[in-house]
PDB file of C-alpha atoms and ligand atoms in Angstrom:
ATOM      1  CA  MET A  80     -11.801 126.440  18.596  1.00 42.00           C
ATOM      2  CA  GLY A  81     -12.680 129.880  19.953  1.00 46.00           C
ATOM      3  CA  LYS A  82     -10.097 131.533  22.175  1.00 50.00           C
ATOM      4  CA  LEU A  83      -9.191 128.400  24.102  1.00 60.00           C
ATOM      5  CA  GLY A  84      -6.441 126.128  22.873  1.00 67.00           C
ATOM      6  CA  PHE A  85      -6.959 122.395  22.642  1.00 72.00           C
ATOM      7  CA  GLY A  86      -5.534 121.594  26.063  1.00 71.00           C
ATOM      8  CA  ALA A  87      -7.505 124.283  27.859  1.00 74.00           C
ATOM      9  CA  ARG A  88     -10.668 123.195  26.142  1.00 76.00           C
ATOM     10  CA  LEU A  89     -10.097 119.583  27.064  1.00 75.00           C
ATOM     11  CA  ALA A  90      -9.582 120.572  30.685  1.00 72.00           C
ATOM     12  CA  SER A  91     -12.585 122.891  30.792  1.00 77.00           C
ATOM     13  CA  LEU A  92     -14.703 120.222  29.175  1.00 75.00           C
ATOM     14  CA  PHE A  93     -14.264 118.064  32.208  1.00 67.00           C
ATOM     15  CA  GLY A  94     -14.691 120.970  34.576  1.00 68.00           C
ATOM     16  CA  ILE A  95     -18.006 122.019  33.071  1.00 57.00           C
ATOM     17  CA  LYS A  96     -19.507 118.628  32.415  1.00 57.00           C
ATOM     18  CA  LYS A  97     -18.673 116.329  35.239  1.00 65.00           C
ATOM     19  CA  LYS A  98     -21.036 113.748  33.846  1.00 78.00           C
ATOM     20  CA  LEU A  99     -19.860 111.596  30.961  1.00 83.00           C
ATOM     21  CA  ASP A 100     -23.135 111.921  29.055  1.00 86.00           C
ATOM     22  CA  GLU A 101     -23.769 112.111  25.329  1.00 87.00           C
ATOM     23  CA  SER A 102     -23.180 115.860  25.210  1.00 87.00           C
ATOM     24  CA  PHE A 103     -19.806 115.322  26.867  1.00 87.00           C
ATOM     25  CA  PHE A 104     -18.736 112.855  24.179  1.00 90.00           C
ATOM     26  CA  GLU A 105     -20.057 115.107  21.437  1.00 91.00           C
ATOM     27  CA  GLU A 106     -17.995 117.982  22.761  1.00 89.00           C
ATOM     28  CA  LEU A 107     -14.959 115.798  23.267  1.00 89.00           C
ATOM     29  CA  GLU A 108     -15.135 114.676  19.639  1.00 92.00           C
ATOM     30  CA  ASP A 109     -15.634 118.255  18.432  1.00 90.00           C
ATOM     31  CA  THR A 110     -12.670 119.395  20.477  1.00 87.00           C
ATOM     32  CA  LEU A 111     -10.488 116.655  19.005  1.00 89.00           C
ATOM     33  CA  ILE A 112     -11.633 117.320  15.447  1.00 89.00           C
ATOM     34  CA  GLU A 113     -11.031 121.048  15.826  1.00 85.00           C
ATOM     35  CA  GLY A 114      -7.601 120.199  17.241  1.00 84.00           C
ATOM     36  CA  ASP A 115      -6.880 118.428  13.928  1.00 87.00           C
ATOM     37  CA  PHE A 116      -6.864 114.900  15.273  1.00 90.00           C
ATOM     38  CA  GLY A 117      -9.189 113.816  12.483  1.00 92.00           C
ATOM     39  CA  GLY A 118     -12.567 112.083  12.645  1.00 93.00           C
ATOM     40  CA  LYS A 119     -11.205 108.581  13.009  1.00 94.00           C
ATOM     41  CA  ASN A 120      -8.906 109.445  15.909  1.00 94.00           C
ATOM     42  CA  ALA A 121     -11.606 111.540  17.548  1.00 93.00           C
ATOM     43  CA  MET A 122     -14.023 108.595  17.513  1.00 94.00           C
ATOM     44  CA  GLU A 123     -11.366 106.207  18.748  1.00 95.00           C
ATOM     45  CA  ILE A 124     -10.341 108.432  21.651  1.00 93.00           C
ATOM     46  CA  SER A 125     -13.941 109.180  22.508  1.00 93.00           C
ATOM     47  CA  ASP A 126     -14.743 105.432  22.564  1.00 94.00           C
ATOM     48  CA  LEU A 127     -11.743 104.825  24.788  1.00 94.00           C
ATOM     49  CA  VAL A 128     -12.952 107.455  27.271  1.00 92.00           C
ATOM     50  CA  ARG A 129     -16.412 105.889  27.119  1.00 92.00           C
ATOM     51  CA  ASP A 130     -14.951 102.490  28.038  1.00 94.00           C
ATOM     52  CA  GLU A 131     -12.526 103.668  30.686  1.00 93.00           C
ATOM     53  CA  LYS A 132     -14.887 106.126  32.427  1.00 89.00           C
ATOM     54  CA  PRO A 133     -12.339 108.538  33.919  1.00 88.00           C
ATOM     55  CA  GLU A 134     -13.457 110.147  37.156  1.00 85.00           C
ATOM     56  CA  THR A 135     -11.222 113.179  37.316  1.00 84.00           C
ATOM     57  CA  GLU A 136      -9.774 115.733  34.936  1.00 82.00           C
ATOM     58  CA  GLU A 137      -6.356 114.161  35.537  1.00 85.00           C
ATOM     59  CA  GLU A 138      -7.616 110.729  34.531  1.00 88.00           C
ATOM     60  CA  LEU A 139      -9.221 112.118  31.410  1.00 86.00           C
ATOM     61  CA  THR A 140      -6.066 114.006  30.475  1.00 86.00           C
ATOM     62  CA  SER A 141      -3.852 111.006  30.973  1.00 89.00           C
ATOM     63  CA  LEU A 142      -6.194 108.765  28.943  1.00 91.00           C
ATOM     64  CA  VAL A 143      -6.129 111.228  26.042  1.00 89.00           C
ATOM     65  CA  LYS A 144      -2.379 111.712  26.390  1.00 90.00           C
ATOM     66  CA  ASN A 145      -1.699 107.991  26.180  1.00 93.00           C
ATOM     67  CA  ALA A 146      -4.019 107.622  23.203  1.00 92.00           C
ATOM     68  CA  ILE A 147      -2.207 110.433  21.378  1.00 91.00           C
ATOM     69  CA  SER A 148       1.166 108.988  22.346  1.00 94.00           C
ATOM     70  CA  ARG A 149       0.343 105.670  20.658  1.00 94.00           C
ATOM     71  CA  LYS A 150      -0.309 107.533  17.411  1.00 94.00           C
ATOM     72  CA  ILE A 151       2.959 109.423  17.195  1.00 94.00           C
ATOM     73  CA  GLU A 152       6.439 108.078  16.698  1.00 95.00           C
ATOM     74  CA  ALA A 153       9.728 109.880  17.209  1.00 97.00           C
ATOM     75  CA  THR A 154      12.884 109.066  15.282  1.00 98.00           C
ATOM     76  CA  VAL A 155      16.520 110.102  15.546  1.00 97.00           C
ATOM     77  CA  LEU A 156      18.304 110.909  12.307  1.00 98.00           C
ATOM     78  CA  GLU A 157      21.957 110.049  12.775  1.00 98.00           C
ATOM     79  CA  PRO A 158      24.077 109.839   9.612  1.00 98.00           C
ATOM     80  CA  THR A 159      26.501 106.919   9.341  1.00 98.00           C
ATOM     81  CA  ARG A 160      29.937 108.298  10.112  1.00 98.00           C
ATOM     82  CA  GLY A 161      32.639 107.890   7.508  1.00 97.00           C
ATOM     83  CA  GLU A 162      30.079 107.137   4.793  1.00 98.00           C
ATOM     84  CA  LEU A 163      28.051 109.296   2.447  1.00 98.00           C
ATOM     85  CA  ASN A 164      24.517 110.041   3.614  1.00 98.00           C
ATOM     86  CA  VAL A 165      21.883 112.005   1.731  1.00 98.00           C
ATOM     87  CA  TYR A 166      18.953 113.767   3.336  1.00 98.00           C
ATOM     88  CA  LEU A 167      16.437 114.703   0.687  1.00 98.00           C
ATOM     89  CA  VAL A 168      14.291 117.512   2.055  1.00 98.00           C
ATOM     90  CA  LEU A 169      10.775 117.652   0.645  1.00 97.00           C
ATOM     91  CA  GLY A 170       7.581 119.623   1.092  1.00 96.00           C
ATOM     92  CA  VAL A 171       5.281 122.177  -0.467  1.00 95.00           C
ATOM     93  CA  ASN A 172       6.269 125.789  -0.938  1.00 93.00           C
ATOM     94  CA  GLY A 173       6.849 127.906   2.144  1.00 94.00           C
ATOM     95  CA  VAL A 174       6.784 125.159   4.793  1.00 95.00           C
ATOM     96  CA  GLY A 175      10.402 125.823   5.765  1.00 97.00           C
ATOM     97  CA  LYS A 176      12.548 123.393   3.742  1.00 97.00           C
ATOM     98  CA  THR A 177      15.394 125.777   3.001  1.00 97.00           C
ATOM     99  CA  THR A 178      15.400 127.188   6.530  1.00 98.00           C
ATOM    100  CA  SER A 179      15.424 123.659   7.985  1.00 98.00           C
ATOM    101  CA  ILE A 180      18.413 122.782   5.803  1.00 98.00           C
ATOM    102  CA  GLY A 181      20.257 125.772   7.273  1.00 98.00           C
ATOM    103  CA  LYS A 182      19.339 124.546  10.749  1.00 98.00           C
ATOM    104  CA  MET A 183      20.357 120.936  10.006  1.00 98.00           C
ATOM    105  CA  ALA A 184      23.651 122.139   8.524  1.00 98.00           C
ATOM    106  CA  ARG A 185      24.410 123.897  11.796  1.00 98.00           C
ATOM    107  CA  TYR A 186      23.167 120.943  13.886  1.00 98.00           C
ATOM    108  CA  TYR A 187      25.172 118.245  12.072  1.00 98.00           C
ATOM    109  CA  THR A 188      28.286 120.393  11.631  1.00 98.00           C
ATOM    110  CA  ASP A 189      28.257 120.961  15.397  1.00 97.00           C
ATOM    111  CA  LYS A 190      28.115 117.177  15.819  1.00 97.00           C
ATOM    112  CA  GLY A 191      31.289 116.895  13.762  1.00 98.00           C
ATOM    113  CA  TYR A 192      29.874 115.724  10.429  1.00 98.00           C
ATOM    114  CA  LYS A 193      31.252 116.981   7.112  1.00 98.00           C
ATOM    115  CA  VAL A 194      28.183 118.549   5.512  1.00 98.00           C
ATOM    116  CA  VAL A 195      27.449 119.884   2.033  1.00 98.00           C
ATOM    117  CA  MET A 196      24.260 121.464   0.662  1.00 98.00           C
ATOM    118  CA  ALA A 197      22.767 120.687  -2.742  1.00 98.00           C
ATOM    119  CA  ALA A 198      20.596 123.396  -4.301  1.00 98.00           C
ATOM    120  CA  ALA A 199      18.166 121.173  -6.161  1.00 97.00           C
ATOM    121  CA  ASP A 200      15.325 123.679  -5.938  1.00 96.00           C
ATOM    122  CA  THR A 201      16.167 125.093  -9.342  1.00 95.00           C
ATOM    123  CA  PHE A 202      12.616 126.250  -9.981  1.00 90.00           C
ATOM    124  CA  ARG A 203      13.223 129.776  -8.688  1.00 83.00           C
ATOM    125  CA  ALA A 204      16.464 131.792  -8.786  1.00 82.00           C
ATOM    126  CA  ALA A 205      15.692 133.123  -5.303  1.00 93.00           C
ATOM    127  CA  ALA A 206      15.699 129.593  -3.886  1.00 95.00           C
ATOM    128  CA  ILE A 207      19.351 129.069  -4.815  1.00 96.00           C
ATOM    129  CA  GLU A 208      20.330 132.464  -3.415  1.00 96.00           C
ATOM    130  CA  GLN A 209      18.484 131.730  -0.199  1.00 97.00           C
ATOM    131  CA  LEU A 210      20.325 128.429   0.245  1.00 98.00           C
ATOM    132  CA  GLU A 211      23.642 130.165  -0.561  1.00 97.00           C
ATOM    133  CA  MET A 212      22.931 132.614   2.222  1.00 98.00           C
ATOM    134  CA  HIS A 213      22.394 129.739   4.690  1.00 98.00           C
ATOM    135  CA  ALA A 214      25.564 128.050   3.401  1.00 98.00           C
ATOM    136  CA  GLU A 215      27.549 131.213   4.014  1.00 98.00           C
ATOM    137  CA  ARG A 216      26.104 131.852   7.468  1.00 98.00           C
ATOM    138  CA  THR A 217      26.643 128.285   8.645  1.00 97.00           C
ATOM    139  CA  GLY A 218      30.003 127.882   6.912  1.00 97.00           C
ATOM    140  CA  THR A 219      28.755 124.985   4.791  1.00 98.00           C
ATOM    141  CA  ARG A 220      29.918 124.074   1.304  1.00 98.00           C
ATOM    142  CA  ILE A 221      27.211 124.237  -1.362  1.00 98.00           C
ATOM    143  CA  VAL A 222      26.805 122.648  -4.797  1.00 98.00           C
ATOM    144  CA  HIS A 223      24.547 124.512  -7.200  1.00 97.00           C
ATOM    145  CA  GLN A 224      23.920 125.250 -10.847  1.00 96.00           C
ATOM    146  CA  GLU A 225      21.928 127.960 -12.591  1.00 94.00           C
ATOM    147  CA  SER A 226      18.248 128.310 -11.885  1.00 92.00           C
ATOM    148  CA  GLY A 227      16.160 126.344 -14.345  1.00 93.00           C
ATOM    149  CA  SER A 228      18.775 123.583 -14.609  1.00 95.00           C
ATOM    150  CA  ASP A 229      17.887 119.934 -14.050  1.00 96.00           C
ATOM    151  CA  PRO A 230      17.604 119.229 -10.301  1.00 96.00           C
ATOM    152  CA  GLY A 231      18.708 115.634 -10.933  1.00 97.00           C
ATOM    153  CA  ALA A 232      21.939 116.949 -12.437  1.00 97.00           C
ATOM    154  CA  VAL A 233      22.548 119.132  -9.379  1.00 98.00           C
ATOM    155  CA  VAL A 234      22.101 116.133  -7.108  1.00 98.00           C
ATOM    156  CA  TYR A 235      24.383 114.007  -9.302  1.00 98.00           C
ATOM    157  CA  ASP A 236      27.053 116.728  -9.143  1.00 98.00           C
ATOM    158  CA  ALA A 237      26.662 117.047  -5.393  1.00 98.00           C
ATOM    159  CA  ILE A 238      27.204 113.315  -4.899  1.00 98.00           C
ATOM    160  CA  THR A 239      30.277 113.284  -7.148  1.00 98.00           C
ATOM    161  CA  SER A 240      31.710 116.267  -5.320  1.00 98.00           C
ATOM    162  CA  ALA A 241      30.857 114.893  -1.864  1.00 98.00           C
ATOM    163  CA  ILE A 242      32.613 111.624  -2.687  1.00 98.00           C
ATOM    164  CA  ALA A 243      35.680 113.524  -3.935  1.00 98.00           C
ATOM    165  CA  LYS A 244      35.827 115.708  -0.808  1.00 98.00           C
ATOM    166  CA  GLY A 245      34.961 112.964   1.667  1.00 97.00           C
ATOM    167  CA  ASP A 246      31.743 114.638   2.857  1.00 98.00           C
ATOM    168  CA  GLU A 247      29.436 112.583   5.056  1.00 98.00           C
ATOM    169  CA  LEU A 248      26.108 114.333   4.620  1.00 98.00           C
ATOM    170  CA  ILE A 249      24.419 115.994   1.660  1.00 98.00           C
ATOM    171  CA  LEU A 250      21.450 118.150   2.611  1.00 98.00           C
ATOM    172  CA  CYS A 251      19.425 118.333  -0.540  1.00 98.00           C
ATOM    173  CA  ASP A 252      16.932 121.175  -1.061  1.00 98.00           C
ATOM    174  CA  THR A 253      14.072 120.544  -3.486  1.00 97.00           C
ATOM    175  CA  ALA A 254      11.352 122.557  -5.151  1.00 94.00           C
ATOM    176  CA  GLY A 255       7.949 122.595  -3.499  1.00 90.00           C
ATOM    177  CA  ARG A 256       6.244 123.713  -6.623  1.00 81.00           C
ATOM    178  CA  MET A 257       6.156 122.748 -10.276  1.00 66.00           C
ATOM    179  CA  HIS A 258       3.808 123.392 -13.125  1.00 67.00           C
ATOM    180  CA  ASN A 259       1.613 120.741 -11.601  1.00 80.00           C
ATOM    181  CA  LYS A 260       1.591 118.251  -8.760  1.00 86.00           C
ATOM    182  CA  GLU A 261       2.245 115.260 -10.997  1.00 88.00           C
ATOM    183  CA  ASN A 262       5.365 116.872 -12.473  1.00 90.00           C
ATOM    184  CA  LEU A 263       6.649 117.625  -9.017  1.00 90.00           C
ATOM    185  CA  MET A 264       6.175 114.046  -7.803  1.00 92.00           C
ATOM    186  CA  LYS A 265       7.824 112.644 -10.956  1.00 93.00           C
ATOM    187  CA  GLU A 266      10.732 115.009 -10.496  1.00 93.00           C
ATOM    188  CA  LEU A 267      11.191 113.926  -6.871  1.00 95.00           C
ATOM    189  CA  GLN A 268      11.047 110.255  -7.813  1.00 95.00           C
ATOM    190  CA  LYS A 269      13.703 110.884 -10.435  1.00 96.00           C
ATOM    191  CA  ILE A 270      15.977 112.652  -7.927  1.00 97.00           C
ATOM    192  CA  ASN A 271      15.437 109.837  -5.427  1.00 96.00           C
ATOM    193  CA  LYS A 272      16.390 107.268  -8.049  1.00 96.00           C
ATOM    194  CA  ILE A 273      19.596 109.109  -8.898  1.00 97.00           C
ATOM    195  CA  ILE A 274      20.550 109.208  -5.213  1.00 97.00           C
ATOM    196  CA  CYS A 275      19.694 105.567  -4.514  1.00 94.00           C
ATOM    197  CA  GLY A 276      21.752 104.477  -7.527  1.00 94.00           C
ATOM    198  CA  ARG A 277      24.905 105.938  -5.977  1.00 96.00           C
ATOM    199  CA  VAL A 278      24.421 105.988  -2.209  1.00 98.00           C
ATOM    200  CA  LYS A 279      23.683 103.073   0.161  1.00 97.00           C
ATOM    201  CA  PRO A 280      19.888 102.988   0.469  1.00 95.00           C
ATOM    202  CA  GLU A 281      20.051 102.876   4.280  1.00 97.00           C
ATOM    203  CA  ASN A 282      21.995 106.150   4.221  1.00 98.00           C
ATOM    204  CA  VAL A 283      19.317 107.939   2.183  1.00 98.00           C
ATOM    205  CA  LYS A 284      16.557 109.629   4.172  1.00 98.00           C
ATOM    206  CA  LYS A 285      13.545 111.287   2.603  1.00 98.00           C
ATOM    207  CA  ILE A 286      12.380 113.941   4.986  1.00 98.00           C
ATOM    208  CA  LEU A 287       9.087 115.775   4.677  1.00 98.00           C
ATOM    209  CA  VAL A 288       8.798 119.268   6.096  1.00 97.00           C
ATOM    210  CA  LEU A 289       5.366 120.128   7.464  1.00 96.00           C
ATOM    211  CA  ASP A 290       4.159 123.497   8.710  1.00 94.00           C
ATOM    212  CA  ALA A 291       2.522 122.996  12.105  1.00 90.00           C
ATOM    213  CA  THR A 292       0.032 125.772  11.421  1.00 88.00           C
ATOM    214  CA  THR A 293      -1.545 124.118   8.387  1.00 89.00           C
ATOM    215  CA  GLY A 294      -3.575 121.557  10.307  1.00 84.00           C
ATOM    216  CA  GLN A 295      -5.513 119.137   8.157  1.00 87.00           C
ATOM    217  CA  ASN A 296      -3.605 120.110   4.983  1.00 91.00           C
ATOM    218  CA  ALA A 297      -0.484 118.560   6.440  1.00 93.00           C
ATOM    219  CA  VAL A 298      -2.219 115.177   6.375  1.00 94.00           C
ATOM    220  CA  SER A 299      -2.864 115.277   2.630  1.00 93.00           C
ATOM    221  CA  GLN A 300       0.655 116.564   1.967  1.00 94.00           C
ATOM    222  CA  ALA A 301       2.115 113.636   3.905  1.00 95.00           C
ATOM    223  CA  MET A 302       0.017 111.162   1.912  1.00 94.00           C
ATOM    224  CA  LEU A 303       0.989 112.681  -1.424  1.00 93.00           C
ATOM    225  CA  PHE A 304       4.736 112.777  -0.780  1.00 95.00           C
ATOM    226  CA  ASN A 305       4.731 109.382   0.895  1.00 95.00           C
ATOM    227  CA  GLN A 306       3.118 107.854  -2.169  1.00 94.00           C
ATOM    228  CA  ALA A 307       5.788 109.404  -4.366  1.00 93.00           C
ATOM    229  CA  VAL A 308       8.928 108.517  -2.414  1.00 94.00           C
ATOM    230  CA  ASN A 309       8.254 106.547   0.783  1.00 95.00           C
ATOM    231  CA  LEU A 310       9.101 109.032   3.505  1.00 97.00           C
ATOM    232  CA  ASP A 311      11.461 108.264   6.396  1.00 98.00           C
ATOM    233  CA  ALA A 312      10.838 111.222   8.674  1.00 98.00           C
ATOM    234  CA  VAL A 313       9.041 114.487   9.248  1.00 98.00           C
ATOM    235  CA  ILE A 314      10.287 117.888  10.374  1.00 98.00           C
ATOM    236  CA  LEU A 315       7.553 119.965  11.970  1.00 95.00           C
ATOM    237  CA  THR A 316       8.187 123.685  11.502  1.00 95.00           C
ATOM    238  CA  LYS A 317       6.609 126.848  12.906  1.00 93.00           C
ATOM    239  CA  TYR A 318       5.732 125.044  16.083  1.00 87.00           C
ATOM    240  CA  ASP A 319       6.314 128.328  17.882  1.00 71.00           C
ATOM    241  CA  SER A 320       3.164 129.979  16.604  1.00 60.00           C
ATOM    242  CA  LYS A 321      -0.279 128.932  17.821  1.00 59.00           C
ATOM    243  CA  SER A 322      -0.002 125.680  15.977  1.00 63.00           C
ATOM    244  CA  LYS A 323      -2.673 123.116  15.337  1.00 64.00           C
ATOM    245  CA  ALA A 324      -0.255 120.259  15.551  1.00 70.00           C
ATOM    246  CA  GLY A 325      -2.813 117.546  16.289  1.00 84.00           C
ATOM    247  CA  ALA A 326      -2.471 116.595  12.622  1.00 89.00           C
ATOM    248  CA  LEU A 327       0.689 114.671  13.511  1.00 91.00           C
ATOM    249  CA  THR A 328      -1.522 111.950  15.004  1.00 92.00           C
ATOM    250  CA  GLN A 329      -2.924 111.265  11.546  1.00 94.00           C
ATOM    251  CA  ILE A 330       0.435 110.864   9.874  1.00 94.00           C
ATOM    252  CA  SER A 331       2.154 107.551  10.319  1.00 91.00           C
ATOM    253  CA  ILE A 332       5.639 108.889   9.634  1.00 97.00           C
ATOM    254  CA  PRO A 333       8.062 109.329  12.531  1.00 97.00           C
ATOM    255  CA  VAL A 334       9.008 112.856  13.558  1.00 97.00           C
ATOM    256  CA  ALA A 335      12.663 113.834  13.766  1.00 98.00           C
ATOM    257  CA  PHE A 336      12.868 117.569  14.473  1.00 98.00           C
ATOM    258  CA  VAL A 337      10.728 120.555  15.343  1.00 95.00           C
ATOM    259  CA  GLY A 338      11.410 124.104  14.205  1.00 95.00           C
ATOM    260  CA  THR A 339      10.404 126.677  16.768  1.00 93.00           C
ATOM    261  CA  GLY A 340      11.465 129.931  15.135  1.00 94.00           C
ATOM    262  CA  GLU A 341      13.435 131.507  12.311  1.00 94.00           C
ATOM    263  CA  HIS A 342      16.920 131.254  13.853  1.00 96.00           C
ATOM    264  CA  TYR A 343      19.377 128.378  13.578  1.00 96.00           C
ATOM    265  CA  GLU A 344      19.097 127.587  17.265  1.00 95.00           C
ATOM    266  CA  ASP A 345      15.295 127.362  17.012  1.00 96.00           C
ATOM    267  CA  PHE A 346      15.528 123.698  16.116  1.00 97.00           C
ATOM    268  CA  GLU A 347      15.150 120.711  18.389  1.00 96.00           C
ATOM    269  CA  VAL A 348      15.171 116.950  18.236  1.00 97.00           C
ATOM    270  CA  PHE A 349      11.515 115.919  18.495  1.00 95.00           C
ATOM    271  CA  ASP A 350      10.551 115.050  22.056  1.00 94.00           C
ATOM    272  CA  LYS A 351       7.242 113.207  22.028  1.00 93.00           C
ATOM    273  CA  GLU A 352       6.524 113.649  25.721  1.00 91.00           C
ATOM    274  CA  GLU A 353       7.127 117.380  25.571  1.00 88.00           C
ATOM    275  CA  TYR A 354       5.093 117.704  22.401  1.00 87.00           C
ATOM    276  CA  ILE A 355       2.079 115.988  23.931  1.00 86.00           C
ATOM    277  CA  ASN A 356       2.333 118.047  27.112  1.00 84.00           C
ATOM    278  CA  THR A 357       2.333 121.235  25.035  1.00 80.00           C
ATOM    279  CA  LEU A 358      -0.576 119.972  22.971  1.00 79.00           C
ATOM    280  CA  ILE A 359      -2.582 119.151  26.073  1.00 78.00           C
ATOM    281  CA  GLY A 360      -1.491 122.393  27.701  1.00 72.00           C
ATOM    282  CA  LYS A 361       0.148 120.814  30.747  1.00 63.00           C
TER     283      LYS A 361
HETATM  284  N1  GDP B1484       8.396 130.949  12.978  1.00 54.36           N
HETATM  285  C1  GDP B1484       9.016 130.071  12.191  1.00 54.36           C
HETATM  286  N2  GDP B1484       9.235 130.395  10.907  1.00 54.36           N
HETATM  287  C2  GDP B1484       9.863 129.511  10.111  1.00 54.36           C
HETATM  288  C3  GDP B1484      10.272 128.241  10.580  1.00 54.36           C
HETATM  289  N3  GDP B1484      10.845 127.580   9.539  1.00 54.36           N
HETATM  290  C4  GDP B1484      10.782 128.412   8.487  1.00 54.36           C
HETATM  291  N4  GDP B1484      10.194 129.581   8.805  1.00 54.36           N
HETATM  292  C5  GDP B1484       9.897 130.739   7.933  1.00 54.36           C
HETATM  293  O1  GDP B1484       9.005 130.324   6.914  1.00 54.36           O
HETATM  294  C6  GDP B1484       9.259 131.002   5.704  1.00 54.36           C
HETATM  295  C7  GDP B1484       9.440 130.013   4.570  1.00 54.36           C
HETATM  296  O2  GDP B1484      10.603 129.254   4.810  1.00 54.36           O
HETATM  297  P1  GDP B1484      11.466 128.579   3.645  1.00 54.36           P
HETATM  298  O3  GDP B1484      12.580 127.863   4.307  1.00 54.36           O
HETATM  299  O4  GDP B1484      11.821 129.578   2.610  1.00 54.36           O
HETATM  300  O5  GDP B1484      10.404 127.545   3.053  1.00 54.36           O
HETATM  301  P2  GDP B1484      10.524 126.608   1.764  1.00 54.36           P
HETATM  302  O6  GDP B1484       9.772 127.284   0.661  1.00 54.36           O
HETATM  303  O7  GDP B1484       9.874 125.324   2.154  1.00 54.36           O
HETATM  304  O8  GDP B1484      11.972 126.446   1.452  1.00 54.36           O
HETATM  305  C8  GDP B1484      10.484 131.882   5.953  1.00 54.36           C
HETATM  306  O9  GDP B1484      10.059 133.181   6.222  1.00 54.36           O
HETATM  307  C9  GDP B1484      11.113 131.242   7.183  1.00 54.36           C
HETATM  308  O10 GDP B1484      11.837 132.174   7.961  1.00 54.36           O
HETATM  309  C10 GDP B1484      10.002 127.904  11.979  1.00 54.36           C
HETATM  310  O11 GDP B1484      10.300 126.805  12.468  1.00 54.36           O
HETATM  311  N5  GDP B1484       9.366 128.855  12.710  1.00 54.36           N
HETATM  312 MG1   MG B1485      13.024 126.853  -0.275  1.00 54.36          MG
END
């Protein structure tokens, strides 16, 4: 994409080429593809511009904005009060699952929910310690076992304990890595089954964490995890850095939160309008 971000490039595209000729559409498609909107979306948006024939930069921008808007959905994750809810947090290694659990613990505790964390990433010892640190800092109870133990057993324990203590929300950390992808997906399906056997299905949310800087990779991650467990929502992390967040338009899973930094307060309910404005650079 060179030095210009997507929005700036879109704007300059219209400034340079006032005529909507073939080279304009070629560059528009390139700009969209490099912004991680994907080939299909790029073609669709380009065709729309071709049909609508915008006459100013503003018209072009608003056409593209509306097209993007139709491809992204926002959702609000609100646990049912007085009942047990489980948020199963999924995603590949390093995307920000554990950090997002710390942030959600703070967010939902502030809203008055009784929250508990479940350390079901038992693959690495450090993962449990990291979650314990977030539990301590946010004043959240945590259920864990030794590293290497069965993540399903940790989740089972967490549910039993949450029921006993009257907790309303279990934030469940999971491993992003296993010996292979198939093992990981089987493991997650098993955990999901354990949860759904004991908690009202409508109170169980499977949340995928995606790193906004990974671009096209995020699309394949969403497909993989969605096939395994039927995702309910996405958390988009690292949106603070020069992200290539156009990939969201290729993922048909609603977005709940964005992470904008490493601190607990760097966490916001997803605002579609604001997201698109940032993307377009307006
Ligand atoms: N800048 C930024 N960094 C983040 C964000 N979320 C997580 N991180 C960082 O990303 C790294 C990996 O996060 P972690 O929660 O351990 O990922 P996990 O492997 O998915 O559990 C850590 O250094 C976090 O501080 C975010 O929204 N913005
Ligand atoms: Mg982790």
